[in-house]
Amino acid sequence: MDINLYENLFSDLPQLYQILLTTVLIVMVIVEISRLYLGYVGNLTEKVPELAGFWLLTLFLQFPLQCLCTFSTDYIILPWERLIDAIMMLFLILEIFIGYFTVKAITNHQALNFKLQMMKSKATNISTETFLE
């Protein structure tokens, strides 16, 4: 597409909305980069804090900002932009639901591993104390 088309569409907006839209797009880029990093690291290393950070950024920042861009009627949206925004919304909704259950499953798995490790530690301490007496 032509950049002049976007300049014309953007220049027709009120100045306050231009500033708001520019700010939202910049914040979305920053949030998306940090969100993807947290999801990547959390998935590879099975770290709950990173996965929880990914999920919280998705739920409380990325999803509302994407809703604003998708459902805003104050500026002209091209048909292919509407389609891409709808696909992005679908992926975000899937990420919210799948992310919740993933964080819950990994938390339960790590809690079970911790309990098993504590049981082994207690068993080792008991057998050592019995041996020393």
XYZ file of N, CA and C in Angstrom:
399
model
N 0.830 -1.182 0.000
C 0.000 0.000 0.000
C 0.875 1.246 0.000
N 0.282 2.318 -0.333
C 0.994 3.577 -0.453
C 1.016 4.296 0.895
N 2.160 4.861 1.243
C 2.288 5.589 2.506
C 1.432 6.850 2.486
N 1.267 7.442 1.324
C 0.433 8.641 1.227
C -1.002 8.358 1.642
N -1.475 7.154 1.377
C -2.820 6.778 1.784
C -2.948 6.845 3.299
N -1.955 6.307 4.005
C -1.987 6.339 5.462
C -1.850 7.762 5.996
N -1.027 8.563 5.353
C -0.889 9.956 5.782
C -2.208 10.695 5.627
N -2.911 10.457 4.540
C -4.206 11.109 4.331
C -5.236 10.633 5.345
N -5.263 9.334 5.612
C -6.206 8.808 6.598
C -5.884 9.340 7.991
N -4.611 9.417 8.323
C -4.181 9.868 9.642
C -4.396 11.365 9.821
N -4.188 12.138 8.767
C -4.319 13.596 8.882
C -5.770 14.037 9.041
N -6.722 13.187 8.671
C -8.135 13.535 8.836
C -8.616 13.379 10.271
N -7.827 12.755 11.110
C -8.218 12.539 12.501
C -7.991 13.796 13.327
N -8.746 13.954 14.416
C -8.455 15.057 15.344
C -7.071 14.875 15.974
N -6.464 15.971 16.376
C -5.093 15.914 16.880
C -4.981 15.050 18.138
N -5.947 15.139 19.029
C -5.914 14.328 20.241
C -5.934 12.839 19.896
N -6.750 12.469 18.923
C -6.832 11.065 18.525
C -5.562 10.622 17.805
N -4.920 11.521 17.065
C -3.643 11.188 16.427
C -2.590 10.859 17.483
N -2.537 11.676 18.527
C -1.573 11.451 19.606
C -1.887 10.150 20.335
N -3.165 9.920 20.621
C -3.573 8.701 21.308
C -3.240 7.462 20.482
N -3.547 7.499 19.215
C -3.300 6.354 18.346
C -1.806 6.076 18.191
N -1.014 7.120 18.061
C 0.437 6.949 17.965
C 0.996 6.341 19.250
N 0.540 6.837 20.383
C 0.987 6.309 21.670
C 0.591 4.844 21.833
N -0.636 4.518 21.462
C -1.113 3.136 21.574
C -0.273 2.209 20.707
N 0.027 2.615 19.499
C 0.817 1.764 18.607
C 2.239 1.558 19.124
N 2.841 2.599 19.677
C 4.191 2.474 20.238
C 4.178 1.552 21.453
N 3.189 1.731 22.337
C 3.080 0.871 23.518
C 2.830 -0.576 23.103
N 2.008 -0.785 22.070
C 1.732 -2.145 21.602
C 3.001 -2.835 21.108
N 3.844 -2.107 20.419
C 5.099 -2.697 19.925
C 6.000 -3.085 21.096
N 6.134 -2.201 22.078
C 6.984 -2.482 23.238
C 6.436 -3.658 24.040
N 5.129 -3.659 24.277
C 4.505 -4.746 25.033
C 4.637 -6.065 24.281
N 4.456 -6.031 22.964
C 4.537 -7.260 22.165
C 5.936 -7.865 22.224
N 6.961 -7.033 22.156
C 8.338 -7.538 22.218
C 8.612 -8.172 23.577
N 8.266 -7.473 24.653
C 8.520 -8.026 25.988
C 7.635 -9.235 26.269
N 6.421 -9.224 25.777
C 5.491 -10.340 25.970
C 6.005 -11.605 25.282
N 6.457 -11.460 24.052
C 6.986 -12.612 23.324
C 8.268 -13.142 23.963
N 9.119 -12.246 24.457
C 10.341 -12.680 25.136
C 9.999 -13.486 26.391
N 9.075 -12.973 27.203
C 8.696 -13.686 28.424
C 8.076 -15.046 28.111
N 7.242 -15.103 27.092
C 6.638 -16.374 26.704
C 7.672 -17.366 26.213
N 8.628 -16.898 25.441
C 9.682 -17.764 24.896
C 10.552 -18.327 26.014
N 11.037 -17.450 26.885
C 11.909 -17.885 27.980
C 11.134 -18.766 28.959
N 9.914 -18.377 29.280
C 9.110 -19.165 30.212
C 8.795 -20.546 29.687
N 8.567 -20.662 28.401
C 8.270 -21.960 27.798
C 9.493 -22.858 27.779
N 10.636 -22.322 27.376
C 11.842 -23.144 27.262
C 12.361 -23.613 28.613
N 12.306 -22.744 29.602
C 12.878 -23.076 30.906
C 11.829 -23.504 31.924
N 10.574 -23.527 31.548
C 9.454 -23.873 32.430
C 9.468 -23.031 33.700
N 9.680 -21.743 33.544
C 9.678 -20.830 34.680
C 8.298 -20.183 34.785
N 7.691 -20.340 35.945
C 6.342 -19.826 36.161
C 6.298 -18.296 36.137
N 7.257 -17.577 36.742
C 7.155 -16.112 36.717
C 7.144 -15.526 35.302
N 7.967 -16.077 34.420
C 8.000 -15.568 33.050
C 6.697 -15.872 32.318
N 6.179 -17.083 32.513
C 4.908 -17.430 31.872
C 3.757 -16.608 32.437
N 3.787 -16.368 33.745
C 2.748 -15.533 34.347
C 2.855 -14.098 33.838
N 4.074 -13.604 33.669
C 4.262 -12.267 33.100
C 3.734 -12.178 31.687
N 3.998 -13.202 30.892
C 3.461 -13.271 29.534
C 1.938 -13.217 29.557
N 1.342 -14.009 30.426
C -0.112 -14.083 30.495
C -0.716 -12.756 30.968
N -0.097 -12.141 31.971
C -0.620 -10.873 32.492
C -0.477 -9.741 31.476
N 0.655 -9.688 30.775
C 0.806 -8.675 29.728
C -0.223 -8.871 28.621
N -0.504 -10.130 28.295
C -1.507 -10.414 27.270
C -2.880 -9.967 27.728
N -3.228 -10.316 28.964
C -4.577 -10.054 29.464
C -4.832 -8.580 29.734
N -3.889 -7.894 30.375
C -4.160 -6.540 30.843
C -3.618 -5.424 29.961
N -2.708 -5.708 29.051
C -2.197 -4.649 28.179
C -2.487 -4.908 26.706
N -2.023 -6.046 26.205
C -2.135 -6.293 24.766
C -3.589 -6.441 24.323
N -4.390 -7.173 25.073
C -5.782 -7.401 24.681
C -6.603 -6.103 24.656
N -6.556 -5.256 25.701
C -7.314 -3.996 25.619
C -6.821 -3.059 24.511
N -5.508 -2.996 24.307
C -4.990 -2.137 23.241
C -5.417 -2.651 21.870
N -5.420 -3.965 21.697
C -5.861 -4.539 20.428
C -7.360 -4.316 20.236
N -8.133 -4.384 21.314
C -9.576 -4.088 21.220
C -9.793 -2.649 20.769
N -9.001 -1.730 21.295
C -9.121 -0.332 20.886
C -8.843 -0.182 19.401
N -7.789 -0.815 18.926
C -7.451 -0.704 17.503
C -8.466 -1.418 16.617
N -9.014 -2.518 17.087
C -9.936 -3.305 16.268
C -11.318 -2.676 16.198
N -11.834 -2.222 17.323
C -13.227 -1.790 17.383
C -13.422 -0.283 17.349
N -12.352 0.479 17.221
C -12.480 1.930 17.148
C -13.125 2.329 15.826
N -14.093 3.217 15.902
C -14.797 3.664 14.694
C -14.452 5.103 14.332
N -13.491 5.687 15.029
C -13.166 7.088 14.789
C -12.256 7.311 13.594
N -11.650 6.285 13.093
C -10.807 6.454 11.915
C -11.134 5.368 10.900
N -10.762 5.622 9.675
C -11.095 4.716 8.581
C -10.129 3.530 8.598
N -10.699 2.336 8.642
C -9.895 1.118 8.626
C -10.143 0.421 7.302
N -9.077 0.038 6.652
C -9.193 -0.683 5.390
C -9.683 -2.107 5.652
N -10.340 -2.729 4.674
C -10.891 -4.079 4.900
C -9.845 -5.114 5.309
N -8.668 -5.079 4.705
C -7.651 -6.060 5.077
C -7.116 -5.793 6.480
N -7.139 -4.529 6.926
C -6.731 -4.222 8.295
C -7.728 -4.802 9.292
N -9.002 -4.700 8.959
C -10.047 -5.263 9.818
C -9.862 -6.782 9.944
N -9.541 -7.446 8.836
C -9.318 -8.889 8.845
C -8.108 -9.251 9.702
N -7.016 -8.537 9.536
C -5.803 -8.815 10.309
C -6.037 -8.556 11.796
N -6.754 -7.479 12.124
C -7.074 -7.199 13.526
C -7.961 -8.287 14.124
N -8.901 -8.795 13.351
C -9.772 -9.870 13.841
C -8.971 -11.145 14.094
N -8.034 -11.455 13.216
C -7.182 -12.636 13.410
C -6.315 -12.453 14.655
N -5.776 -11.255 14.839
C -4.966 -10.973 16.024
C -5.802 -11.114 17.299
N -7.041 -10.639 17.272
C -7.929 -10.780 18.428
C -8.181 -12.255 18.737
N -8.398 -13.047 17.705
C -8.617 -14.480 17.891
C -7.403 -15.133 18.548
N -6.208 -14.798 18.069
C -4.993 -15.354 18.663
C -4.824 -14.904 20.115
N -5.137 -13.646 20.404
C -5.006 -13.167 21.779
C -5.981 -13.876 22.710
N -7.202 -14.101 22.249
C -8.182 -14.822 23.070
C -7.705 -16.249 23.325
N -7.180 -16.895 22.292
C -6.630 -18.244 22.474
C -5.453 -18.230 23.451
N -4.582 -17.236 23.344
C -3.432 -17.135 24.242
C -3.874 -16.949 25.682
N -4.932 -16.183 25.896
C -5.411 -15.949 27.259
C -5.897 -17.257 27.875
N -6.711 -18.006 27.150
C -7.237 -19.258 27.699
C -6.163 -20.338 27.812
N -5.403 -20.543 26.768
C -4.368 -21.579 26.795
C -3.276 -21.215 27.799
N -2.919 -19.934 27.877
C -1.900 -19.490 28.823
C -2.304 -19.723 30.266
N -3.579 -19.497 30.579
C -4.053 -19.728 31.945
C -3.870 -21.186 32.340
N -4.326 -22.090 31.489
C -4.229 -23.514 31.810
C -2.779 -24.005 31.792
N -1.948 -23.420 30.959
C -0.534 -23.796 30.925
C 0.177 -23.374 32.203
N -0.052 -22.146 32.645
C 0.570 -21.673 33.887
C 0.090 -22.523 35.058
N -1.182 -22.844 35.067
C -1.734 -23.675 36.137
C -1.108 -25.073 36.131
N -0.966 -25.680 34.954
C -0.389 -27.027 34.857
C 1.083 -27.032 35.260
N 1.847 -26.050 34.812
C 3.273 -26.004 35.162
C 3.452 -25.731 36.651
N 2.595 -24.896 37.230
C 2.658 -24.634 38.665
C 2.389 -25.912 39.452
N 1.366 -26.650 39.061
C 1.066 -27.919 39.739
C 2.207 -28.918 39.579
N 2.791 -28.984 38.401
C 3.908 -29.904 38.149
C 5.114 -29.550 39.012
N 5.432 -28.270 39.098
C 6.584 -27.867 39.902
C 6.313 -28.039 41.395
N 5.075 -27.833 41.827
C 4.734 -28.065 43.232
C 4.868 -29.544 43.577
N 4.447 -30.412 42.675
C 4.586 -31.855 42.892
C 6.061 -32.257 42.952
N 6.873 -31.708 42.060
C 8.317 -31.991 42.092
C 8.943 -31.524 43.399
N 8.506 -30.369 43.896
C 9.025 -29.848 45.159
C 8.646 -30.772 46.317
N 7.400 -31.240 46.341
C 6.965 -32.153 47.406
C 7.763 -33.456 47.368
N 7.970 -33.994 46.169
C 8.758 -35.222 46.048
C 10.193 -35.012 46.519
N 10.753 -33.874 46.192
C 12.120 -33.570 46.612
C 12.196 -33.448 48.139
N 11.181 -32.841 48.755
C 11.160 -32.725 50.215
C 11.000 -34.094 50.870
N 10.188 -34.967 50.273
C 10.011 -36.313 50.824
C 11.319 -37.104 50.743
N 12.027 -36.980 49.626
C 13.318 -37.655 49.484
C 14.318 -37.118 50.500
N 14.285 -35.815 50.711
C 15.204 -35.191 51.659
C 14.921 -35.681 53.078
N 13.639 -35.766 53.444
C 13.281 -36.258 54.775
C 13.669 -37.723 54.930
N 13.439 -38.512 53.887
C 13.797 -39.933 53.946
C 15.305 -40.097 54.097
N 16.071 -39.293 53.428
C 17.527 -39.352 53.532
C 17.974 -38.941 54.928
N 17.357 -37.902 55.487
C 17.712 -37.449 56.834
C 17.366 -38.505 57.875
N 16.222 -39.158 57.729
C 15.809 -40.182 58.690
C 16.755 -41.377 58.623
N 17.098 -41.825 57.422
C 18.000 -42.980 57.300
C 19.398 -42.638 57.805
N 19.845 -41.417 57.639
C 21.158 -40.998 58.128
C 21.160 -40.946 59.647
N 20.088 -40.421 60.242
C 20.003 -40.351 61.702
C 19.940 -41.753 62.304
N 19.207 -42.659 61.681
C 19.099 -44.024 62.172
C 20.451 -44.724 62.083
N 21.174 -44.481 61.030
C 22.485 -45.092 60.831
C 23.484 -44.594 61.873
N 23.407 -43.302 62.229
C 24.350 -42.725 63.184
C 24.070 -43.184 64.607
N 22.845 -43.538 64.926
C 22.508 -43.946 66.296
C 22.895 -45.340 66.493
